[in-house]
Each structure stands twice: as structure tokens, then as C-alpha cells.
CSV table of C-alpha atoms in Angstrom, one decimal:
chain,number,residue,atom,x,y,z
A,1,MET,CA,12.1,72.2,67.5
A,2,GLY,CA,14.4,72.0,64.4
A,3,CYS,CA,17.5,74.0,64.0
A,4,GLY,CA,15.9,76.2,61.3
A,5,ASN,CA,12.9,77.2,63.6
A,6,PHE,CA,15.2,77.8,66.6
A,7,PHE,CA,17.4,80.1,64.5
A,8,TYR,CA,14.3,82.0,63.2
A,9,VAL,CA,13.0,82.6,66.8
A,10,LEU,CA,16.5,83.7,67.9
A,11,LEU,CA,16.7,86.1,64.9
A,12,ILE,CA,13.3,87.7,65.7
A,13,THR,CA,14.1,88.0,69.4
A,14,PHE,CA,17.4,89.7,68.7
A,15,SER,CA,15.6,92.1,66.2
A,16,VAL,CA,13.1,93.2,68.9
A,17,ALA,CA,15.9,93.6,71.4
A,18,LEU,CA,17.9,95.8,69.1
A,19,ILE,CA,15.0,98.0,68.1
A,20,THR,CA,14.0,98.4,71.7
A,21,TYR,CA,17.6,99.6,72.4
A,22,ASN,CA,17.4,102.0,69.5
A,23,ILE,CA,14.1,103.4,70.9
A,24,LEU,CA,15.8,104.3,74.2
A,25,ILE,CA,18.7,105.9,72.4
A,26,SER,CA,16.6,107.8,70.0
A,27,ALA,CA,14.3,109.2,72.7
A,28,ASN,CA,17.0,110.5,74.9
A,29,ALA,CA,19.9,111.6,72.7
A,30,PRO,CA,20.7,112.9,69.3
A,31,LEU,CA,20.7,110.0,66.8
A,32,LYS,CA,24.3,109.0,66.3
A,33,GLN,CA,24.0,105.2,66.0
A,34,GLY,CA,23.4,105.1,62.3
A,35,PHE,CA,20.8,103.2,60.4
A,36,PRO,CA,19.5,99.7,61.2
A,37,GLY,CA,20.6,97.3,58.5
A,38,ASN,CA,24.0,98.9,57.9
A,39,PRO,CA,25.7,96.6,55.5
A,40,SER,CA,29.0,97.1,57.3
A,41,SER,CA,27.6,95.5,60.4
A,42,SER,CA,27.6,91.7,60.3
A,43,SER,CA,25.4,91.5,63.4
A,44,THR,CA,22.4,93.3,61.9
A,45,PRO,CA,19.1,91.2,62.1
A,46,PHE,CA,17.7,92.8,58.9
A,47,SER,CA,18.7,91.6,55.5
A,48,VAL,CA,18.8,94.4,52.9
A,49,ASP,CA,18.4,93.7,49.1
A,50,PRO,CA,20.4,95.8,46.7
A,51,ILE,CA,18.8,98.7,44.8
A,52,ILE,CA,16.8,97.2,42.0
A,53,LYS,CA,16.3,100.3,40.0
A,54,MET,CA,17.2,103.8,41.0
A,55,PRO,CA,15.5,107.0,39.8
A,56,ILE,CA,16.8,108.5,36.6
A,57,ASP,CA,18.3,111.9,37.0
A,58,ARG,CA,16.3,113.8,34.4
A,59,SER,CA,17.2,117.3,35.6
A,60,ASN,CA,18.8,119.7,33.3
A,61,PRO,CA,21.6,121.6,35.1
A,62,SER,CA,21.1,124.7,33.0
A,63,SER,CA,17.4,124.9,33.8
A,64,THR,CA,17.7,124.2,37.6
A,65,LYS,CA,20.3,126.8,38.5
A,66,GLY,CA,19.1,128.5,41.7
A,67,LYS,CA,16.3,126.1,42.4
A,68,ARG,CA,16.0,124.1,45.6
A,69,LEU,CA,15.0,120.8,44.1
A,70,PHE,CA,13.2,118.2,46.1
A,71,HIS,CA,12.9,114.5,45.5
A,72,THR,CA,9.4,113.0,45.7
A,73,ALA,CA,9.3,109.6,47.5
A,74,VAL,CA,6.2,107.4,47.8
A,75,THR,CA,6.1,104.2,49.9
A,76,ALA,CA,3.9,101.4,48.6
A,77,SER,CA,3.2,97.7,48.8
A,78,ASP,CA,2.9,95.5,45.7
A,79,SER,CA,-0.9,95.2,46.1
A,80,VAL,CA,-3.2,96.1,43.3
A,81,TYR,CA,-4.7,98.9,45.5
A,82,ASN,CA,-1.3,100.6,46.0
A,83,THR,CA,-0.1,99.9,42.5
A,84,TRP,CA,-2.9,101.6,40.5
A,85,GLN,CA,-2.7,104.6,42.7
A,86,CYS,CA,1.1,104.9,42.2
A,87,ARG,CA,0.7,104.6,38.4
A,88,VAL,CA,-1.9,107.5,38.4
A,89,MET,CA,0.3,109.6,40.8
A,90,TYR,CA,3.4,109.1,38.7
A,91,PHE,CA,1.6,110.0,35.5
A,92,TRP,CA,0.6,113.4,36.9
A,93,PHE,CA,4.0,113.9,38.5
A,94,LYS,CA,5.6,113.7,35.1
A,95,LYS,CA,3.0,116.1,33.7
A,96,PHE,CA,3.9,118.9,36.2
A,97,LYS,CA,7.5,118.2,36.9
A,98,ASP,CA,8.9,120.8,34.5
A,99,GLY,CA,6.1,123.3,34.8
A,100,PRO,CA,6.3,127.0,35.8
A,101,ASN,CA,7.7,127.5,39.4
A,102,SER,CA,8.3,123.8,39.8
A,103,GLU,CA,11.1,122.6,42.0
A,104,MET,CA,10.2,119.0,41.6
A,105,GLY,CA,13.3,116.8,41.0
A,106,GLY,CA,13.4,113.0,40.8
A,107,PHE,CA,10.8,110.5,41.9
A,108,THR,CA,11.0,107.2,43.7
A,109,ARG,CA,8.4,104.6,44.6
A,110,ILE,CA,9.8,102.9,47.7
A,111,LEU,CA,8.4,99.4,47.3
A,112,HIS,CA,8.4,97.7,50.7
A,113,SER,CA,7.4,94.3,49.5
A,114,GLY,CA,11.0,93.0,49.5
A,115,LYS,CA,10.9,92.0,45.8
A,116,PRO,CA,10.6,93.8,42.4
A,117,ASP,CA,7.3,93.8,40.5
A,118,LYS,CA,6.5,94.2,36.8
A,119,PHE,CA,6.2,98.0,37.0
A,120,MET,CA,9.9,98.6,37.7
A,121,HIS,CA,10.3,99.8,34.0
A,122,GLU,CA,7.4,102.3,34.4
A,123,ILE,CA,8.0,103.9,37.8
A,124,PRO,CA,11.5,104.6,39.2
A,125,THR,CA,11.6,102.2,42.1
A,126,PHE,CA,13.7,101.2,45.1
A,127,VAL,CA,13.0,97.8,46.7
A,128,ALA,CA,13.0,97.9,50.5
A,129,GLN,CA,12.6,94.9,52.9
A,130,PRO,CA,9.5,94.8,55.1
A,131,LEU,CA,9.8,94.4,58.8
A,132,PRO,CA,10.4,90.9,60.1
A,133,ALA,CA,7.2,88.8,60.0
A,134,GLY,CA,4.8,89.7,62.8
A,135,MET,CA,6.6,92.9,63.9
A,136,ASP,CA,4.0,95.2,62.3
A,137,GLN,CA,1.3,93.4,64.4
A,138,GLY,CA,-1.1,93.7,61.4
A,139,TYR,CA,-0.5,97.4,61.0
A,140,ILE,CA,1.2,97.4,57.6
A,141,VAL,CA,1.9,101.2,57.8
A,142,LEU,CA,4.8,100.5,60.2
A,143,ASN,CA,6.7,99.4,57.1
A,144,ARG,CA,6.7,103.0,55.9
A,145,PRO,CA,9.4,104.4,58.3
A,146,TRP,CA,11.5,101.3,58.0
A,147,ALA,CA,11.4,101.6,54.2
A,148,PHE,CA,12.4,105.2,54.4
A,149,VAL,CA,15.4,104.3,56.6
A,150,GLN,CA,16.6,101.8,54.0
A,151,TRP,CA,16.1,104.2,51.1
A,152,LEU,CA,17.9,107.1,52.8
A,153,GLN,CA,20.8,104.9,53.7
A,154,GLN,CA,21.3,103.2,50.3
A,155,ALA,CA,20.0,105.5,47.6
A,156,ASP,CA,22.0,108.2,45.7
A,157,ILE,CA,19.6,111.0,46.2
A,158,LYS,CA,20.7,114.0,44.2
A,159,GLU,CA,18.3,116.6,45.7
A,160,ASP,CA,18.8,118.3,49.0
A,161,TYR,CA,15.1,118.1,50.0
A,162,ILE,CA,12.5,115.3,50.1
A,163,LEU,CA,8.8,115.4,49.5
A,164,MET,CA,7.2,112.5,51.3
A,165,ALA,CA,4.0,111.7,49.5
A,166,GLU,CA,1.5,108.8,49.3
A,167,PRO,CA,0.0,106.8,46.5
A,168,ASP,CA,-3.5,108.4,46.8
A,169,HIS,CA,-2.0,111.9,46.1
A,170,ILE,CA,-2.7,113.5,42.7
A,171,ILE,CA,-0.5,116.5,41.9
A,172,VAL,CA,-2.7,119.2,40.3
A,173,LYS,CA,0.0,121.9,39.6
A,174,PRO,CA,3.8,122.3,39.7
A,175,ILE,CA,5.0,122.3,43.3
A,176,PRO,CA,7.7,124.8,44.5
A,177,ASN,CA,9.9,124.0,47.5
A,178,LEU,CA,7.6,125.2,50.3
A,179,SER,CA,10.2,124.6,53.1
A,180,ARG,CA,12.6,127.4,54.3
A,181,ASP,CA,14.9,128.5,57.0
A,182,GLY,CA,15.6,124.9,58.2
A,183,LEU,CA,11.9,124.2,58.7
A,184,GLY,CA,9.9,121.5,56.9
A,185,ALA,CA,6.7,122.3,55.2
A,186,ALA,CA,3.8,120.1,56.2
A,187,PHE,CA,0.0,119.9,55.9
A,188,PRO,CA,-1.8,120.3,59.3
A,189,PHE,CA,-4.3,117.6,60.0
A,190,PHE,CA,-7.3,118.6,62.2
A,191,TYR,CA,-7.3,115.1,63.8
A,192,ILE,CA,-3.7,115.2,65.0
A,193,GLN,CA,-4.0,116.9,68.4
A,194,PRO,CA,-0.8,116.7,70.5
A,195,LYS,CA,-2.2,118.9,73.2
A,196,THR,CA,-5.2,116.7,73.7
A,197,TYR,CA,-3.1,113.6,74.1
A,198,GLU,CA,-0.2,115.1,76.0
A,199,SER,CA,-0.2,112.5,78.8
A,200,THR,CA,0.2,109.7,76.3
A,201,LEU,CA,2.8,111.5,74.1
A,202,ARG,CA,5.0,112.4,77.1
A,203,LYS,CA,6.0,108.7,77.1
A,204,PHE,CA,7.8,109.4,73.8
A,205,TYR,CA,8.4,113.2,74.0
A,206,PRO,CA,9.7,113.8,77.6
A,207,GLU,CA,9.1,117.1,79.4
A,208,GLU,CA,12.7,118.0,79.3
A,209,LYS,CA,12.5,118.3,75.5
A,210,GLY,CA,10.1,121.2,75.8
A,211,PRO,CA,6.4,122.1,75.6
A,212,ILE,CA,4.1,119.6,73.8
A,213,THR,CA,3.4,122.4,71.3
A,214,ASN,CA,6.8,121.5,69.8
A,215,VAL,CA,5.0,118.4,68.4
A,216,ASP,CA,3.3,119.7,65.2
A,217,PRO,CA,-0.2,118.5,64.2
A,218,ILE,CA,1.2,116.7,61.1
A,219,GLY,CA,1.9,113.3,59.7
A,220,ASN,CA,4.8,112.3,57.5
A,221,SER,CA,2.9,113.2,54.4
A,222,PRO,CA,2.8,115.5,52.7
A,223,VAL,CA,6.0,117.0,54.1
A,224,ILE,CA,8.9,118.7,52.3
A,225,VAL,CA,12.0,118.5,54.5
A,226,GLY,CA,15.7,118.7,54.2
A,227,LYS,CA,17.4,115.4,53.3
A,228,GLU,CA,19.9,115.6,56.1
A,229,SER,CA,17.2,116.4,58.6
A,230,LEU,CA,15.2,113.4,57.4
A,231,LYS,CA,18.2,111.1,57.7
A,232,LYS,CA,18.2,112.0,61.4
A,233,ILE,CA,14.4,111.8,61.8
A,234,ALA,CA,13.7,108.5,60.0
A,235,PRO,CA,15.3,106.0,62.4
A,236,THR,CA,13.7,107.8,65.4
A,237,TRP,CA,10.3,107.8,63.5
A,238,MET,CA,10.7,104.0,63.0
A,239,ASN,CA,11.6,103.3,66.6
A,240,VAL,CA,8.9,105.6,68.1
A,241,SER,CA,6.3,104.0,65.8
A,242,LEU,CA,7.2,100.5,67.0
A,243,ALA,CA,7.3,101.7,70.6
A,244,MET,CA,3.8,103.3,70.3
A,245,LYS,CA,2.4,100.1,68.7
A,246,LYS,CA,3.8,98.0,71.6
A,247,ASP,CA,2.3,100.4,74.2
A,248,PRO,CA,-1.4,99.5,74.8
A,249,GLU,CA,-2.5,103.0,75.7
A,250,ALA,CA,-0.8,104.6,72.7
A,251,ASP,CA,-2.0,101.9,70.3
A,252,LYS,CA,-5.6,102.4,71.5
A,253,THR,CA,-5.4,106.2,71.6
A,254,PHE,CA,-3.8,106.8,68.2
A,255,GLY,CA,-5.2,103.8,66.2
A,256,TRP,CA,-4.8,104.1,62.4
A,257,VAL,CA,-2.9,107.5,62.7
A,258,LEU,CA,-0.3,106.1,65.1
A,259,GLU,CA,2.5,106.3,62.6
A,260,MET,CA,1.6,110.0,61.9
A,261,TYR,CA,1.9,110.9,65.5
A,262,ALA,CA,5.2,109.0,65.6
A,263,TYR,CA,6.6,111.2,62.8
A,264,ALA,CA,5.5,114.4,64.5
A,265,VAL,CA,7.2,113.3,67.7
A,266,ALA,CA,10.4,112.2,65.9
A,267,SER,CA,10.6,115.6,64.1
A,268,ALA,CA,10.2,117.4,67.4
A,269,LEU,CA,12.8,115.2,69.1
A,270,HIS,CA,15.3,116.3,66.4
A,271,ASP,CA,14.2,120.0,66.7
A,272,VAL,CA,12.9,120.1,63.2
A,273,GLY,CA,9.9,122.4,63.2
A,274,ASN,CA,7.4,122.7,60.3
A,275,ILE,CA,5.6,125.4,58.5
A,276,LEU,CA,2.0,124.4,58.6
A,277,PHE,CA,0.9,124.9,55.0
A,278,LYS,CA,-2.9,124.5,54.7
A,279,ASP,CA,-2.7,125.1,50.9
A,280,PHE,CA,-0.6,122.0,50.4
A,281,MET,CA,-3.6,119.8,49.6
A,282,ILE,CA,-7.3,119.3,49.6
A,283,GLN,CA,-9.3,116.3,50.7
A,284,PRO,CA,-12.6,115.8,48.8
A,285,PRO,CA,-15.5,115.7,49.4
A,286,TRP,CA,-15.0,118.1,52.4
A,287,ASP,CA,-12.8,120.5,50.4
A,288,THR,CA,-14.8,121.6,47.4
A,289,GLU,CA,-12.4,124.0,45.5
A,290,ILE,CA,-8.9,123.5,44.3
A,291,GLY,CA,-7.9,127.1,44.4
A,292,LYS,CA,-4.2,127.4,45.2
A,293,LYS,CA,-3.7,123.8,46.4
A,294,PHE,CA,-1.1,121.5,44.9
A,295,ILE,CA,-2.4,118.0,45.7
A,296,ILE,CA,-5.7,116.2,45.8
A,297,HIS,CA,-5.7,113.6,48.6
A,298,TYR,CA,-8.6,111.2,47.8
A,299,THR,CA,-8.6,109.3,51.2
A,300,TYR,CA,-12.4,109.8,51.7
A,301,GLY,CA,-15.2,108.2,49.7
A,302,CYS,CA,-17.3,110.6,47.6
A,303,ASP,CA,-21.0,109.7,47.5
A,304,TYR,CA,-23.7,111.8,45.9
A,305,ASN,CA,-27.3,111.5,44.7
A,306,MET,CA,-28.2,112.4,41.1
A,307,GLN,CA,-29.1,115.9,42.3
A,308,GLY,CA,-25.5,116.4,43.2
A,309,GLU,CA,-26.1,116.3,47.0
A,310,LEU,CA,-23.5,114.7,49.3
A,311,THR,CA,-24.8,111.5,50.9
A,312,TYR,CA,-21.8,110.8,53.1
A,313,GLY,CA,-22.2,107.8,55.3
A,314,LYS,CA,-24.6,106.3,52.8
A,315,ILE,CA,-23.6,104.8,49.4
A,316,GLY,CA,-24.7,107.3,46.8
A,317,GLU,CA,-26.3,106.8,43.4
A,318,TRP,CA,-23.0,108.1,42.1
A,319,ARG,CA,-19.8,107.4,44.0
A,320,PHE,CA,-16.0,107.3,43.8
A,321,ASP,CA,-14.2,105.6,46.6
A,322,LYS,CA,-10.6,104.2,46.2
A,323,ARG,CA,-11.7,101.3,48.4
A,324,SER,CA,-14.0,100.1,45.7
A,325,PHE,CA,-10.8,99.1,43.9
A,326,ASP,CA,-8.8,97.5,46.7
A,327,SER,CA,-8.3,94.2,44.7
A,328,LYS,CA,-9.2,95.2,41.2
A,329,TRP,CA,-8.1,97.9,38.7
A,330,PRO,CA,-10.4,100.9,38.2
A,331,PRO,CA,-11.9,100.7,34.7
A,332,ARG,CA,-11.0,103.4,32.2
A,333,ASN,CA,-13.5,106.1,31.6
A,334,LEU,CA,-15.2,106.2,35.1
A,335,PRO,CA,-18.6,107.9,34.9
A,336,LEU,CA,-18.4,111.6,35.8
A,337,PRO,CA,-20.3,113.0,38.7
A,338,PRO,CA,-23.8,114.5,38.2
A,339,PRO,CA,-24.3,118.2,37.8
A,340,GLY,CA,-23.9,120.2,41.1
A,341,VAL,CA,-21.0,118.1,42.5
A,342,PRO,CA,-18.1,120.3,43.6
A,343,GLU,CA,-15.1,121.1,41.5
A,344,SER,CA,-12.7,119.1,43.6
A,345,VAL,CA,-14.5,115.8,43.0
A,346,VAL,CA,-15.1,116.4,39.3
A,347,THR,CA,-11.4,117.3,38.8
A,348,LEU,CA,-10.4,114.2,40.7
A,349,VAL,CA,-12.4,111.8,38.5
A,350,LYS,CA,-11.3,113.6,35.3
A,351,MET,CA,-7.7,113.3,36.3
A,352,VAL,CA,-8.0,109.6,37.1
A,353,ASN,CA,-9.7,109.1,33.8
A,354,GLU,CA,-7.0,111.0,31.8
A,355,ALA,CA,-4.3,109.0,33.5
A,356,THR,CA,-5.9,105.6,32.9
A,357,ALA,CA,-6.6,106.5,29.3
A,358,ASN,CA,-2.9,107.3,28.6
A,359,ILE,CA,-1.1,104.7,30.7
A,360,PRO,CA,-0.2,101.7,28.6
A,361,ASN,CA,-1.5,98.3,29.5
A,362,TRP,CA,-3.8,99.7,32.1
A,363,GLY,CA,-5.5,97.0,34.2
A,364,SER,CA,-2.7,94.5,33.8
């Protein structure tokens, strides 16, 4: 084995050991050890690139007096799939940022590919390093908490609150700060069920911390939370995510929502409760009306026949599914749904079309 290969193996081994140590500390005591990758520590196994481009502070002090502004942060890879969604999301963020009742401040795309891309000029972006090769075990979402750790450590975030969002979110109206009294504001997911999986979760949220109902039925997004609270939560979220992925029972039980459970546990470990805000967002095609909601989350495919009837589970005569564009850009002017399709789906497609029609150099 060459010196280079030996050093690489040693580096990864040390990384795993350090993170395992952090897991034990995070699960049993208030987080005081700081962030992984602290530039002042020469022994850190993670390399951290400098900030490539920081968000521009566009706030007007005279117009934000008395407001509790929050910074919107979206983690993403440099894939075509994530990139087109981020461009659409940022288009609508800018449309509603200064609207009535808005407490939306700055915006950052946290790009966890480790290198800048050609959209740095279009979207305010922070470049974060991915986890060391192989550590995510093929579950790329594990890069999300590690990316947040780096951003919170290095970025000059002006706002006192953070909205954690995702690329497949479209903002449909100005968002106020929904958090209050030291509590976060989060969307409750029906499939996050801490009580059902208490025996598994107790490995990461011990009984001495309190009842399992302290773990809220949420993920990390959408969540509005105090910046200082998130600085405490994020390293624990990272460590618990890695610990769950390494635990065969937890990995099998939680599957693709493992990182969501990890955030809920980390929030509870730091005694940060959440207001469960059902009007935070809708998820077409199951949610049919926009009403008072603030975000459309288009995670599910929308399939309909030409009579406007849902054909979920079967590819429809008309469909919109983000996965149809996992390696290619959606074309401009997508066909609208047939008559009878719910408002939520019609609005979603119209908003995608408006964004792509107005974003320069779409598809390149």
C-alpha cells in the first residue's frame, strides 16, 4: 500500500472515530464541543473551503424595524435535478420577499458539492464540503446536516432566525415569522411517528431526557427556528443522523426519512420544542387547495386522466413529476392540467412555467 493510500485510510478512520465520539457527547450532555471542522483546530479530519459567495444583505433598515427577520437556507447538490428546482424556488422567493406581512430576510443555497458551479451569480450560495467519501453510505441526504454545520459556523448571518427549506418548495405568498416564545415552527408530517417507534428512538433519545412525546413529528424542513438554537441543534443532528445510519435497526426502520427523525431527536435533546403548523405548506396531489398555506411542496407525482381524475400509482395521460426531470431541465411552457384538476396542481404548474419563462438562460 502506497503512502498516499495509507494516509487516506488513516484519515477516514480518524474521521469516523471523531464523529462517534461526538455522538456520545451530543446524546448525553449539552453541546459544548463546538463545530466539526473548526479552522482553529489543526487536528480536524474535515477540510473546509472558504465562503465562495455570501448572501447579499438587501434589507432596508427603515422598512424592517420591529420585524423578526428569518434567513432562508436551502441545501442542494450540483445535480441538474437540484439545480433547476433551486432556480425556480429562488425566483419565487424574490417575488414575495418584500410583500405584505413578510419577515423574509436573506437567502442562501448551501451547495454541498464542495465546489462552485455556474449559478453562483444567480443564487446567493455558500459552498460546503460533502462528507468524506463513503461516509454517507449512499444516502446523500446525510450531507444536509453536515452542510448546515459548516454554514452556521462560517457564514455571517444577519437574521436571528432561520427557515430551513428544500429545493422542491415553491413559496406562494409572503411568509411571516411563525416561531414564537423560543419555540420553532414546523410542519407536522403524518409519517413521522415517534411514539410508534419509541423502542428504536430510545437508543438516541434516552428515557432520562423525558417522554418520547418530546420528539415532535417533524423533519428539518420546513422549520423556522432561532439561529442560536440551530447552532446547538445542527452538530447533534449530524451526529444522530450518522449514528442512525450505522444502526441496522434504525436504518431499516426509518429508511429515506432517517435524517428527518434525526433532526426531531436533536431538537428534543436540546429542549427546543416546535409549534406544529399545518398551514405551513401543502403537498399536491393530496392537498387540493392552497388556502392559507405558504409553500407548495411538490414531492409527489401528479397523474391524471383527461377527465381530471387522479390516477395515482399509474402514469396518467397528463402528469407532472419532478423525477421526470432528474437529469434534464424541464422545458418552458409545460402543458397545463386538464379541466377538473385541483387548484394546487394547476397553481404549481403555472408557477413553474412563470419562473422558467422569466429566468434567463433556462435549460443551460
